[in-house]
Short mmCIF file of C-alpha atoms in Angstrom, two decimals:
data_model
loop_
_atom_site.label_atom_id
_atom_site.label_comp_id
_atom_site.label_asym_id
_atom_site.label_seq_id
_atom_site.Cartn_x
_atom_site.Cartn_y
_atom_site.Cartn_z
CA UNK A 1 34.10 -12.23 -5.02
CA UNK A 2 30.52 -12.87 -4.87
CA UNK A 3 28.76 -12.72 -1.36
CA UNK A 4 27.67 -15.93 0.80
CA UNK A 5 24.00 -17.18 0.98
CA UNK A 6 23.86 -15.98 4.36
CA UNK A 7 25.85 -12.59 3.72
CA UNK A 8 23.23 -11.83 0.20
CA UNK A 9 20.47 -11.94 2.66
CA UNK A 10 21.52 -9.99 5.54
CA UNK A 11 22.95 -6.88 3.14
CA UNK A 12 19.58 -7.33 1.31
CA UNK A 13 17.99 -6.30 4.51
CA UNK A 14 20.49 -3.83 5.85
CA UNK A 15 21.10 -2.04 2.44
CA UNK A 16 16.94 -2.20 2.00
CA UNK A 17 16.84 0.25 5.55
CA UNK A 18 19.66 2.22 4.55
CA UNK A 19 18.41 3.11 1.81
CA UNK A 20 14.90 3.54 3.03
CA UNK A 21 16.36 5.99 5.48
CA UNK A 22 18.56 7.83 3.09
CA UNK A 23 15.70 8.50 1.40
CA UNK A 24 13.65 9.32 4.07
CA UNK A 25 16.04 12.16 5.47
CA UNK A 26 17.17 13.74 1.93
CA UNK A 27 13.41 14.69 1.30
CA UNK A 28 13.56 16.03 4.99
CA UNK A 29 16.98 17.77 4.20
CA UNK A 30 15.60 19.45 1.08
CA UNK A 31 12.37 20.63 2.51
CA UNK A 32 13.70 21.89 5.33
CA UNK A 33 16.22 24.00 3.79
CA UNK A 34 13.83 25.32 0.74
CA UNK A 35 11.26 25.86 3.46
CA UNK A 36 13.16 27.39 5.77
CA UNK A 37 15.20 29.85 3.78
CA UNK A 38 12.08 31.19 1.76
CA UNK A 39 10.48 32.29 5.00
CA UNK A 40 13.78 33.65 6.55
CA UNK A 41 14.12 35.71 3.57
CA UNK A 42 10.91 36.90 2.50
CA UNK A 43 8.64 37.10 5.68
CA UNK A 44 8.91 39.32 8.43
CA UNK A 45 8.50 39.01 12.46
CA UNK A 46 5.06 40.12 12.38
CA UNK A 47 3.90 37.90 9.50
CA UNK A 48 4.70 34.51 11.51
CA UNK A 49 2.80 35.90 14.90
CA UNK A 50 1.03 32.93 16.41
CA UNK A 51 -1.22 34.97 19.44
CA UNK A 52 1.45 37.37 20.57
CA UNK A 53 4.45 35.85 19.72
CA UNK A 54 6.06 35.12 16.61
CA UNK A 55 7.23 31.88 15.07
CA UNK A 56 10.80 31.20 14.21
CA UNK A 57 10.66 30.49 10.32
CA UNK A 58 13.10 27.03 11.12
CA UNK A 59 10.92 25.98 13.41
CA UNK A 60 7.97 26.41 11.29
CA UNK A 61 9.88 24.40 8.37
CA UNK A 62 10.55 21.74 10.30
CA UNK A 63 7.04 20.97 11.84
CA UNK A 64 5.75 21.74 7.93
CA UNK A 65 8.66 19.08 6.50
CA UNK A 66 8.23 16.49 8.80
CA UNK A 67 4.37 16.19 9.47
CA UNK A 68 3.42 16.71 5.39
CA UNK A 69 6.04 13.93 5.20
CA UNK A 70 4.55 11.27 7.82
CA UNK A 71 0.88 12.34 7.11
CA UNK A 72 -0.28 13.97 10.15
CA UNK A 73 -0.40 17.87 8.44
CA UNK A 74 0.05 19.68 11.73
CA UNK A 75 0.99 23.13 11.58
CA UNK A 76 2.26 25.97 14.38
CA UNK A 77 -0.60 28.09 13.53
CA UNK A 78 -4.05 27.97 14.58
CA UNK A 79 -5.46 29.18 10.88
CA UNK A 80 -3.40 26.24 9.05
CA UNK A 81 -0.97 27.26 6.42
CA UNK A 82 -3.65 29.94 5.55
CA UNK A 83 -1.32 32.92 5.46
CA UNK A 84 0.62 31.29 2.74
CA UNK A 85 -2.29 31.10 0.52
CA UNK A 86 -0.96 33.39 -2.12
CA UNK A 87 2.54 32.29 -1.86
CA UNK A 88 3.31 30.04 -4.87
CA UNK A 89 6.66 28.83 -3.88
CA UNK A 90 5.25 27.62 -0.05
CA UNK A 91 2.71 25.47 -1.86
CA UNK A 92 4.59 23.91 -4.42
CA UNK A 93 7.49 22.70 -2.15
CA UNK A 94 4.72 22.08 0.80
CA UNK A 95 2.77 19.55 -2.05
CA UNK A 96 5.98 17.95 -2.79
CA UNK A 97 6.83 17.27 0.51
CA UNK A 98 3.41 15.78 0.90
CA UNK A 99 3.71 13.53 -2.04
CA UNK A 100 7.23 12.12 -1.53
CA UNK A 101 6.43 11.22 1.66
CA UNK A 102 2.77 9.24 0.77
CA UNK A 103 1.99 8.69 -2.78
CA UNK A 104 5.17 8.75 -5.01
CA UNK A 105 7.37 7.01 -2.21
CA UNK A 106 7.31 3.66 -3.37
CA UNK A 107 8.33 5.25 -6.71
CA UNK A 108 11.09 6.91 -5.67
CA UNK A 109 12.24 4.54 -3.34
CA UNK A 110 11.95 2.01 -6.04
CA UNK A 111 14.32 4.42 -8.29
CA UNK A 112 16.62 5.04 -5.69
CA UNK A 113 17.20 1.38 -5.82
CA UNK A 114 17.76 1.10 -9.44
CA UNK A 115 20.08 4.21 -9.01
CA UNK A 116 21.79 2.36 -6.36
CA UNK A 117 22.28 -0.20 -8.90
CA UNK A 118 23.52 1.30 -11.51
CA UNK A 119 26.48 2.93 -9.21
CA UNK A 120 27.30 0.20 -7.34
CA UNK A 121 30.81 -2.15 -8.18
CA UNK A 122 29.87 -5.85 -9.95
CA UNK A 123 30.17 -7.64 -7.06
CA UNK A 124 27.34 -5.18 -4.97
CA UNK A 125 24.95 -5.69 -7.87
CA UNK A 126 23.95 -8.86 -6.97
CA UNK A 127 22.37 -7.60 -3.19
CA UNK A 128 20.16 -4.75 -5.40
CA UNK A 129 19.09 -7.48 -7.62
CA UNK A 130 17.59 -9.06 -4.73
CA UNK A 131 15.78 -6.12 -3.35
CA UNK A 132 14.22 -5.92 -6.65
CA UNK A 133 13.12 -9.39 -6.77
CA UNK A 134 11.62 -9.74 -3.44
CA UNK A 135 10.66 -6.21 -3.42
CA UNK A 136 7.68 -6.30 -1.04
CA UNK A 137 8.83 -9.37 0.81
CA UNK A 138 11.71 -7.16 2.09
CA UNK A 139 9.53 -4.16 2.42
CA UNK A 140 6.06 -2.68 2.29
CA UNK A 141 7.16 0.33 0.31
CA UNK A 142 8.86 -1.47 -2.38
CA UNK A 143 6.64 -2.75 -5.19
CA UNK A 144 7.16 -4.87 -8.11
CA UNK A 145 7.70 -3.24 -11.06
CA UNK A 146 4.49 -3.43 -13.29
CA UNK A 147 2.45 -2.85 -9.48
CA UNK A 148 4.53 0.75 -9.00
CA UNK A 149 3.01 1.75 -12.83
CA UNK A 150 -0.48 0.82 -11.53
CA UNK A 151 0.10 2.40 -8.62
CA UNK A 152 1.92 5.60 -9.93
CA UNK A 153 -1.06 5.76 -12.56
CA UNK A 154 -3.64 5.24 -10.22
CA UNK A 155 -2.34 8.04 -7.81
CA UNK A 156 -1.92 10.47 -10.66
CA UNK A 157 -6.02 9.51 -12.07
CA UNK A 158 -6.92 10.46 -8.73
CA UNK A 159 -5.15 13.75 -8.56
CA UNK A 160 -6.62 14.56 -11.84
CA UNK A 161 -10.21 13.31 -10.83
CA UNK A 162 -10.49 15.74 -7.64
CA UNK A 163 -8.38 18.61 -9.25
CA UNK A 164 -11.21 18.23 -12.20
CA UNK A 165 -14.19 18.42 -9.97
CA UNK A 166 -13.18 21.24 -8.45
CA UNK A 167 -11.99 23.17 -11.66
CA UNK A 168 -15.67 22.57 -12.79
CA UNK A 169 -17.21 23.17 -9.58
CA UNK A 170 -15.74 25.53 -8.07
CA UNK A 171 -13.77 27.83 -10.62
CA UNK A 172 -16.58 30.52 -10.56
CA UNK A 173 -17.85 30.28 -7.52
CA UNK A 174 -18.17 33.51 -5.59
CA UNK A 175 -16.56 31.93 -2.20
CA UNK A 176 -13.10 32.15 -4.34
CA UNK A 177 -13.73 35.51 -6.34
CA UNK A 178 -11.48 37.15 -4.14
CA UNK A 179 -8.64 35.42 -5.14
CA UNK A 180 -6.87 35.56 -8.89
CA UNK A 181 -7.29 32.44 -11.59
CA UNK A 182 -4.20 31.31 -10.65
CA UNK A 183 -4.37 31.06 -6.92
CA UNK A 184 -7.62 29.62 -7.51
CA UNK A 185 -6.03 26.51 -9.34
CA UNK A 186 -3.21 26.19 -6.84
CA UNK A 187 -5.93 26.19 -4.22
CA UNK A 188 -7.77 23.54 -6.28
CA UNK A 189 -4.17 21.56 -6.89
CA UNK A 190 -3.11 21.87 -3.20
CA UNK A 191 -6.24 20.95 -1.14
CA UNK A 192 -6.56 17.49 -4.14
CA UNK A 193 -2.84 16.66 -3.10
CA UNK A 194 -3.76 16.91 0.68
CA UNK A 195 -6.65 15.18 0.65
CA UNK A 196 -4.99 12.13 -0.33
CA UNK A 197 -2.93 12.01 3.23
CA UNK A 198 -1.69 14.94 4.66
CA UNK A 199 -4.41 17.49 5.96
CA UNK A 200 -2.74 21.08 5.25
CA UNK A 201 -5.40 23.37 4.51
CA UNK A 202 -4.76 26.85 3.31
CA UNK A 203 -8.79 27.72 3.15
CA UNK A 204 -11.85 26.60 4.77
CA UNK A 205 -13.12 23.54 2.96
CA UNK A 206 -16.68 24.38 3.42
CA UNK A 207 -16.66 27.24 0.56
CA UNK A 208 -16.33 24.06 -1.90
CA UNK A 209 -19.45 22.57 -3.17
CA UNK A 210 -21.14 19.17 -1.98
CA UNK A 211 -20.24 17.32 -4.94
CA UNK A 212 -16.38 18.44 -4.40
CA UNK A 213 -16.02 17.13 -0.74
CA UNK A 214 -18.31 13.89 -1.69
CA UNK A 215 -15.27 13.33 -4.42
CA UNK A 216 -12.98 14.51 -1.24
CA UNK A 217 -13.83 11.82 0.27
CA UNK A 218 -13.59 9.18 -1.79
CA UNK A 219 -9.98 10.85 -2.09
CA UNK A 220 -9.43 10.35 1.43
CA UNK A 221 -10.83 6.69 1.80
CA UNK A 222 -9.16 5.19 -1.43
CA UNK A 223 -5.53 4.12 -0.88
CA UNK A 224 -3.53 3.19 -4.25
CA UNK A 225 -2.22 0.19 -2.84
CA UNK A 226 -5.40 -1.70 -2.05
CA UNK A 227 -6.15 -0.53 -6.01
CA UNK A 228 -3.26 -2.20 -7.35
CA UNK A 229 -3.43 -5.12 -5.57
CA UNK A 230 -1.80 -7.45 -8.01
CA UNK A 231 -0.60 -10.93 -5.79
CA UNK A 232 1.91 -11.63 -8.28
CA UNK A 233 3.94 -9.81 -11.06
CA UNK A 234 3.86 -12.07 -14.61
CA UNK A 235 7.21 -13.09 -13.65
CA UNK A 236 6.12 -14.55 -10.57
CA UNK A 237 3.04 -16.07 -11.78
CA UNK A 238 4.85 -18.21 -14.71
CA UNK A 239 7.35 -19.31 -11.21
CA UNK A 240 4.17 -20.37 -9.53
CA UNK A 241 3.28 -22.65 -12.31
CA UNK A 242 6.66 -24.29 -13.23
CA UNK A 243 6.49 -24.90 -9.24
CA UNK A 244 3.39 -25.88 -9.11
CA UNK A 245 4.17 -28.26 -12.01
CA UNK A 246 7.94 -29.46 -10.16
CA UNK A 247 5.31 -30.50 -6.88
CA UNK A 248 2.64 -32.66 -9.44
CA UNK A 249 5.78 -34.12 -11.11
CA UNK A 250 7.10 -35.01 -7.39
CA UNK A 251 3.55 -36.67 -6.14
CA UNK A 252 3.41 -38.76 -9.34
CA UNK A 253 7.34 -39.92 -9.60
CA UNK A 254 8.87 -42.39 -7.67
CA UNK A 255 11.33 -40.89 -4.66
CA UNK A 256 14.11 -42.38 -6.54
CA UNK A 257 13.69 -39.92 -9.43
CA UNK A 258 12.91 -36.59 -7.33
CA UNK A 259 16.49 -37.34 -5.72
CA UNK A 260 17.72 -37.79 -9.15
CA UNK A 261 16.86 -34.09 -10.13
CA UNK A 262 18.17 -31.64 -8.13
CA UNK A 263 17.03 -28.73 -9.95
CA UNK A 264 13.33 -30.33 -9.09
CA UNK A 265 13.75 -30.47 -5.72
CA UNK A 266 15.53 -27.04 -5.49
CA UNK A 267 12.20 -25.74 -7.48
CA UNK A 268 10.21 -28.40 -4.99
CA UNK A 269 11.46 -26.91 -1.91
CA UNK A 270 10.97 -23.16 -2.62
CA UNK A 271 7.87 -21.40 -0.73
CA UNK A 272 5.17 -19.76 -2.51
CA UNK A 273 4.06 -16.25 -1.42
CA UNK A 274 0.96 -17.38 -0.72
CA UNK A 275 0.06 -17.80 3.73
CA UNK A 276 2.60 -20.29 5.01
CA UNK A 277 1.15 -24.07 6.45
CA UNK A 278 2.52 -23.08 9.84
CA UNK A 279 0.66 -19.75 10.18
CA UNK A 280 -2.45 -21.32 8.99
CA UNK A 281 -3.93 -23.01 12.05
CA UNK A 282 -3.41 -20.39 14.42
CA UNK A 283 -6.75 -19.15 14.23
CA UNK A 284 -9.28 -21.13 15.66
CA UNK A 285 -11.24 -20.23 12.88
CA UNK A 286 -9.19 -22.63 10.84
CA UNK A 287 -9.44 -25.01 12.69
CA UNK A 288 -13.55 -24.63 12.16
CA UNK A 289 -12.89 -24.39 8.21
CA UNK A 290 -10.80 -27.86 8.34
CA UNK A 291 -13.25 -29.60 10.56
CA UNK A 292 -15.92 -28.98 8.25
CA UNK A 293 -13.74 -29.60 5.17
CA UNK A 294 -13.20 -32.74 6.82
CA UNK A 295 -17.12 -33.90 7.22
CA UNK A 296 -17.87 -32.42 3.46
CA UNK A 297 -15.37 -34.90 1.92
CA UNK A 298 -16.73 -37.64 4.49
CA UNK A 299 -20.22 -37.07 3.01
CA UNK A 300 -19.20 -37.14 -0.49
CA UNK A 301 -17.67 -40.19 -0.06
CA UNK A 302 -20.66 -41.72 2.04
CA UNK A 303 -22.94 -40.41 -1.06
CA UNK A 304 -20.85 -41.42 -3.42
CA UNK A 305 -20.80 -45.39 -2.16
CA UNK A 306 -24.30 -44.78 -2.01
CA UNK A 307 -25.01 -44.03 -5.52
CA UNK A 308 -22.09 -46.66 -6.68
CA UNK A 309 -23.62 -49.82 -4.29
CA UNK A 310 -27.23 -49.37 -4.38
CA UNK A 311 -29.70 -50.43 -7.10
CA UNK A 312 -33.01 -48.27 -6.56
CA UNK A 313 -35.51 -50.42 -7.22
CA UNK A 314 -38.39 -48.17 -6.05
CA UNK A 315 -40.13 -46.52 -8.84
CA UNK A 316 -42.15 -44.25 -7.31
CA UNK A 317 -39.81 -41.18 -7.54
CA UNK A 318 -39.03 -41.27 -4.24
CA UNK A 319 -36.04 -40.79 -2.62
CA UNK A 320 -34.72 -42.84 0.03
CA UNK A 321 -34.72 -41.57 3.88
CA UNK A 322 -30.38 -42.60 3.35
CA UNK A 323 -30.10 -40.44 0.38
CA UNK A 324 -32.32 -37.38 2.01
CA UNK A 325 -30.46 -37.63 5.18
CA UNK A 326 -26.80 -37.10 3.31
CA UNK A 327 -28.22 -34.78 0.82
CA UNK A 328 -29.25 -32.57 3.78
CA UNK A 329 -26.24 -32.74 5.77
CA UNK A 330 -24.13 -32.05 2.78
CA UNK A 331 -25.86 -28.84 2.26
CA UNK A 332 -25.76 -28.10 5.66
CA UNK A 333 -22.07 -28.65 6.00
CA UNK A 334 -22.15 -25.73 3.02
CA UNK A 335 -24.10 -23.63 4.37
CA UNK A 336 -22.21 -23.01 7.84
CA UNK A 337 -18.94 -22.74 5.44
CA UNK A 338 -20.26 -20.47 3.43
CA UNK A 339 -21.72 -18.62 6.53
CA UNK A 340 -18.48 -18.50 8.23
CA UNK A 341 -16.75 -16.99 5.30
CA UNK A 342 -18.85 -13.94 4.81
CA UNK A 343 -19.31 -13.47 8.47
CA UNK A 344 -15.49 -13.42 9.26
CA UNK A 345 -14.80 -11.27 6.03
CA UNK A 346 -17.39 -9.18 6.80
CA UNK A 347 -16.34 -8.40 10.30
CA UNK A 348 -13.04 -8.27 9.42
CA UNK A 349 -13.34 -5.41 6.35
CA UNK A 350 -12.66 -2.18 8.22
CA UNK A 351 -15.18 -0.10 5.88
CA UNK A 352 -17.83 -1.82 7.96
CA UNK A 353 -16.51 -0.67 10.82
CA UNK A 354 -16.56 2.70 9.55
CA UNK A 355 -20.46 2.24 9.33
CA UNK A 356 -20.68 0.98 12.56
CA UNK A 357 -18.75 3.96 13.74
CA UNK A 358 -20.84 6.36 12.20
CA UNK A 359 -24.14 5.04 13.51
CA UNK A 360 -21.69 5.14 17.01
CA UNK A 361 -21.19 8.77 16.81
CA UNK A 362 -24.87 9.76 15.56
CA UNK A 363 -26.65 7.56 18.42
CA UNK A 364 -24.39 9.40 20.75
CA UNK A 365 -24.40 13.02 19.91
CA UNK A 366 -28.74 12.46 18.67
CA UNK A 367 -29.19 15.46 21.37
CA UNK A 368 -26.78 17.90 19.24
CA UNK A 369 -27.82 16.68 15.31
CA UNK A 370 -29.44 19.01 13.13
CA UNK A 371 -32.29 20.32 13.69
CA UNK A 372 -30.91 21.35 17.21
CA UNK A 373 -27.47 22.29 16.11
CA UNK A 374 -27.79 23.31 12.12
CA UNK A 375 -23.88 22.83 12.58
CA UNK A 376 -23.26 19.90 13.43
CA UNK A 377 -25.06 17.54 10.52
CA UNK A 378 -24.75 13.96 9.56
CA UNK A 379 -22.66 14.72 6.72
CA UNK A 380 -20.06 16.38 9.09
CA UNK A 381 -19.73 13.20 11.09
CA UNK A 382 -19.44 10.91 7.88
CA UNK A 383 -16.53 13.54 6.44
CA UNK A 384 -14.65 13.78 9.70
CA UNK A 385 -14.78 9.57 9.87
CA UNK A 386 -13.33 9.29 6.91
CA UNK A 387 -10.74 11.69 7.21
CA UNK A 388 -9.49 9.88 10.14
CA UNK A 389 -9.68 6.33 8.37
CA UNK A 390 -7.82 7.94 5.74
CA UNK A 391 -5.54 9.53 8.37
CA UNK A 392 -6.05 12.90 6.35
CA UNK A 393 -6.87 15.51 9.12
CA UNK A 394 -9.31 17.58 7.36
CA UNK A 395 -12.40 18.84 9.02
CA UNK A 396 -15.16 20.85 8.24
CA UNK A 397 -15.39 22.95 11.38
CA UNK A 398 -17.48 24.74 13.62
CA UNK A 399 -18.23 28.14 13.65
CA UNK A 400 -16.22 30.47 16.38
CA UNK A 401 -14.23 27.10 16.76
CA UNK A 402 -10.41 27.52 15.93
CA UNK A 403 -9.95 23.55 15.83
CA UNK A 404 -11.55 20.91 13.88
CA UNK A 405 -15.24 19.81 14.23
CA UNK A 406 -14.37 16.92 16.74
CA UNK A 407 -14.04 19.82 19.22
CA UNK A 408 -17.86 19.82 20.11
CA UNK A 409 -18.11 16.62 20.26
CA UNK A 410 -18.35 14.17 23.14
CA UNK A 411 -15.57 12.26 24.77
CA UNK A 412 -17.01 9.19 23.63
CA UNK A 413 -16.93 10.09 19.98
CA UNK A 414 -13.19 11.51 20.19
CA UNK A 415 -12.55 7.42 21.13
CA UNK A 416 -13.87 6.26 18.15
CA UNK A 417 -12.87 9.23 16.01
CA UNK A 418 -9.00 8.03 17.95
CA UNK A 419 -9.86 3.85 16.83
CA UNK A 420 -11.01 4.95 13.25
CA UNK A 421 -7.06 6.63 12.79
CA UNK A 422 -5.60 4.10 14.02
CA UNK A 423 -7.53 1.68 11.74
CA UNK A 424 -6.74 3.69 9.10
CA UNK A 425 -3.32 4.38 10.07
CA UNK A 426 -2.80 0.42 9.73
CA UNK A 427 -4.90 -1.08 7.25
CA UNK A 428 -3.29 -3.29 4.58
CA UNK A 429 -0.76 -3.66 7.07
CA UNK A 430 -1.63 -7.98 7.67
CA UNK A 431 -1.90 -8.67 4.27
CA UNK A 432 1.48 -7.01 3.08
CA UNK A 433 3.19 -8.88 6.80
CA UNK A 434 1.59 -12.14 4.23
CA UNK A 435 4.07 -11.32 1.25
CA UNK A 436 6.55 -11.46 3.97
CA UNK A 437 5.91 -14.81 5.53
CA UNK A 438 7.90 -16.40 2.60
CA UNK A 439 11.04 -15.30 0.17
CA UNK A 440 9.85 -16.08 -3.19
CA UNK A 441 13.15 -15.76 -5.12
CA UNK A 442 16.37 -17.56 -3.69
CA UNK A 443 19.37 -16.35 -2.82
CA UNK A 444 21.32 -19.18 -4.20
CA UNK A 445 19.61 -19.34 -7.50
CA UNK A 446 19.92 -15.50 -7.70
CA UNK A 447 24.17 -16.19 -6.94
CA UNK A 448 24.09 -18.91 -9.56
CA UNK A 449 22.68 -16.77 -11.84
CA UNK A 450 25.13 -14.29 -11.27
CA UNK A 451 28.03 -16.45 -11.36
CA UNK A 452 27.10 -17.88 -14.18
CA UNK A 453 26.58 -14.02 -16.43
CA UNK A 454 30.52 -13.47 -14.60
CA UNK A 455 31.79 -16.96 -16.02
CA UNK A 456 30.19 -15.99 -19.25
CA UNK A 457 31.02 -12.63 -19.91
CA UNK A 458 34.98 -13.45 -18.73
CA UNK A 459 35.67 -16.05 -21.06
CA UNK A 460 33.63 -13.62 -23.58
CA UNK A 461 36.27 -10.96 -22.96
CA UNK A 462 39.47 -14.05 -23.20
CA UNK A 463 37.75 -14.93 -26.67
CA UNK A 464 37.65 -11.62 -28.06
CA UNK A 465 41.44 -10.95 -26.52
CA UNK A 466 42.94 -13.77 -28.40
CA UNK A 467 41.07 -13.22 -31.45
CA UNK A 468 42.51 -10.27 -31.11
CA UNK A 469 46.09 -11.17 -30.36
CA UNK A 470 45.29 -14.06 -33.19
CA UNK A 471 44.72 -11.18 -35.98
CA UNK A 472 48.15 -8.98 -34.83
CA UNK A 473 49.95 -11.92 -35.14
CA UNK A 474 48.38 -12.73 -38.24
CA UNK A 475 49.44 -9.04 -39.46
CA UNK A 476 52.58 -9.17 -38.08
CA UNK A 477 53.26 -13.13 -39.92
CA UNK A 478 52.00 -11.37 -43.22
CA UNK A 479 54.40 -8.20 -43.16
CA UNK A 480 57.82 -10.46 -42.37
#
């Protein structure tokens, strides 16, 4: 039998973080073990050393697996994953750790589902159905379906766009003449997939060319789901309407005929996936917007019973003081709306913060800028910004310094190098906890669906039986 209301929801939810854990810890699984057992076989003791010590190749997998998986692109060694420069295999299976974990998981996830699906007994399909239909509202990894093409499209133009730029740039140049054609591609491939969120480095960015890190940055500051940023499948838009239509239909009918049609009020009662009413006077600021919503209508009207009850008589072309004053205050009214609105939106956009923390960092460290310190440059500061908004990790160094360029900086800058991560870490994060606020697709239309497809397709199956019994017994009537 079919599940309960309650019951569809609450497996939605728990088979939703199953699966997003499954997931999660068969990448892990796979990268540890192909990670692991390449460098047990193939490099020795004095190949891992770290100082004086070597590295056990297990533990190296696992701090490879799991930080190219969550974006953070640490690594036991002090020179990166520079060792493993030549090493085809390392890369490869280090890039597709990296990209399961940040780019293509919605996409898999999203698969795993439909697999799910597809396996899955009748009565189970019904909970994946759901997933898939409130997708995001369940989840911030899980996309609708025409938003994971975008965003699968958009991630792969990107990879294409810095692996390009670099190809052209930096094929020939004689930083990477040491190494072969085909490592220098793989370098090319590997630093474009790392840029986008991990970090791993396996040479020192600065041998690229200007125009390559510019395009490295726009890497690291451009995530694919602000690009796709579609509110609404198709599907869901042509909902919106017929409810939008089911609530104009309700204002203009009489109560008696709403309570007539139930399928109206069902379609009346549903929530959009737009902010909720009950969220939206928390902020005082909305309380602002309605107050001066408020006096705008209240001066319309006033001007409006102005123009309808008075007969200007003056023909002099000028305007009465009445008709000045409300013509002033309505475009004042305006004008401290329209202020608010940009002000809050422009506070509230973190790549203005990023300016702001940029100017931060160059006020503070004026003493050590360039002419003083030919090292430490403007550019530096903007690149090692945005690689923490994008919470990439890459840095252009110092020379004689083993860690990034934040080393030489001053505490103060390390803070706001530490905000700008976790700024990055989190943006997008309020307006996908929005799609949340509301469950677009019911779970009792979604069970009457399904009952409906199980009524149909038995008594589809009892009419083909007895036609079939109908013809044997037919045959059989014909040969007596």
């Amino acid at each position: 039998t079919l599940p309960t209301t309650a019951k569809l929801r609450y497996r939605a939810y728990i088979t939703c973080i199953v699966l997003i854990l499954s997931t999660c810890f068969t990448i892990y699984t796979i990268g540890f073990l192909a990670i692991g057992s390449w460098l047990s076989v193939y490099y020795t003791s004095e190949q891992l050393l770290q100082g004086n010590s070597s590295v056990n190749p297990w533990y190296i997998s696992f701090i490879v697996t799991v930080t190219g998986f969550n974006q953070n692109g640490l690594s036991p060694f002090s020179d990166g994953l520079a060792r493993f420069v030549h090493d085809v295999y390392i890369n490869v299976f280090v890039m597709m750790v990296v990209m399961s974990g940040t780019s293509f998981f919605p996409v898999i996830l999203r698969n795993v589902v439909i697999l799910a699906r597809c396996l899955s007994p009748w009565r189970h399909k019904v909970i994946f159905d759901y997933i898939l239909l409130n997708n995001h509202c369940l989840s911030t990894l899980l996309f609708p379906s025409l938003q994971t093409r975008i965003y699968l499209f958009v991630t792969i133009l990107l990879y294409i766009l810095g692996v390009s730029i670099s190809l052209i740039l930096d094929l020939h140049s004689v930083h990477f003449a040491v190494y072969p054609s085909g490592i220098r591609v793989l370098i090319f491939i590997f630093h474009t997939v790392n840029t986008r969120f991990s970090g791993f480095q396996t040479v020192d960015i600065n041998l690229f060319a200007s125009a390559t890190l510019l395009v490295y940055l726009l890497l690291m500051a451009t995530k694919p789901q602000m690009l796709c940023a579609l509110d609404e499948t198709p599907l869901e838009l042509s909902w919106l309407a017929l409810q939008a239509q089911g609530k104009v239909k309700a204002e203009t009918k009489p109560m008696v005929n709403i309570n007539d049609s139930p399928g109206l009020a069902a379609s009346s009662d549903r929530k959009g996936s737009t902010v909720s009413v009950s969220t939206a006077g928390v902020l005082p600021i909305r309380y602002v917007q309605r107050f001066l919503r408020r006096q705008s209508l209240a001066t319309k009207n006033l001007a409006r019973q102005h123009f309808t009850n008075t007969q200007l008589i003056d023909t002099t072309n000028r305007r009465p003081q009445r008709l000045k004053y409300l013509r002033s205050r309505l475009f004042l009214i305006y004008f401290i709306r329209a202020l608010i609105k940009h002000t809050v939106s422009f506070i509230i956009l973190t790549r203005t913060w990023l300016f702001f923390f940029i100017f931060l960092i160059c006020a503070i460290e004026y003493r050590k800028l360039a002419p003083v310190d030919p090292h430490i440059t403007i550019f530096k500061i903007v690149f090692e910004i945005i690689s923490a908004f994008g919470t990439v990790g890459l840095t252009l160094g110092y020379p004689d310094v083993s860690s990034s360029f934040a080393t030489v900086l001053s505490p103060a800058s390390k803070t706001i190098i530490a905000t700008t991560m976790l700024m990055g870490r989190h943006r997008g994060l309020l307006a996908s906890m929005k799609d949340q606020e509301a469950i677009e697709h019911s779970a009792i239309d979604l069970l009457n669906r399904r009952r409906e497809e199980i009524i149909l397709k038995y008594q589809q199956t009892t009419l083909d039986t007895n036609t079939t019994d109908q013809k044997i017994s037919d045959e059989l009537i014909t040969q007596f």
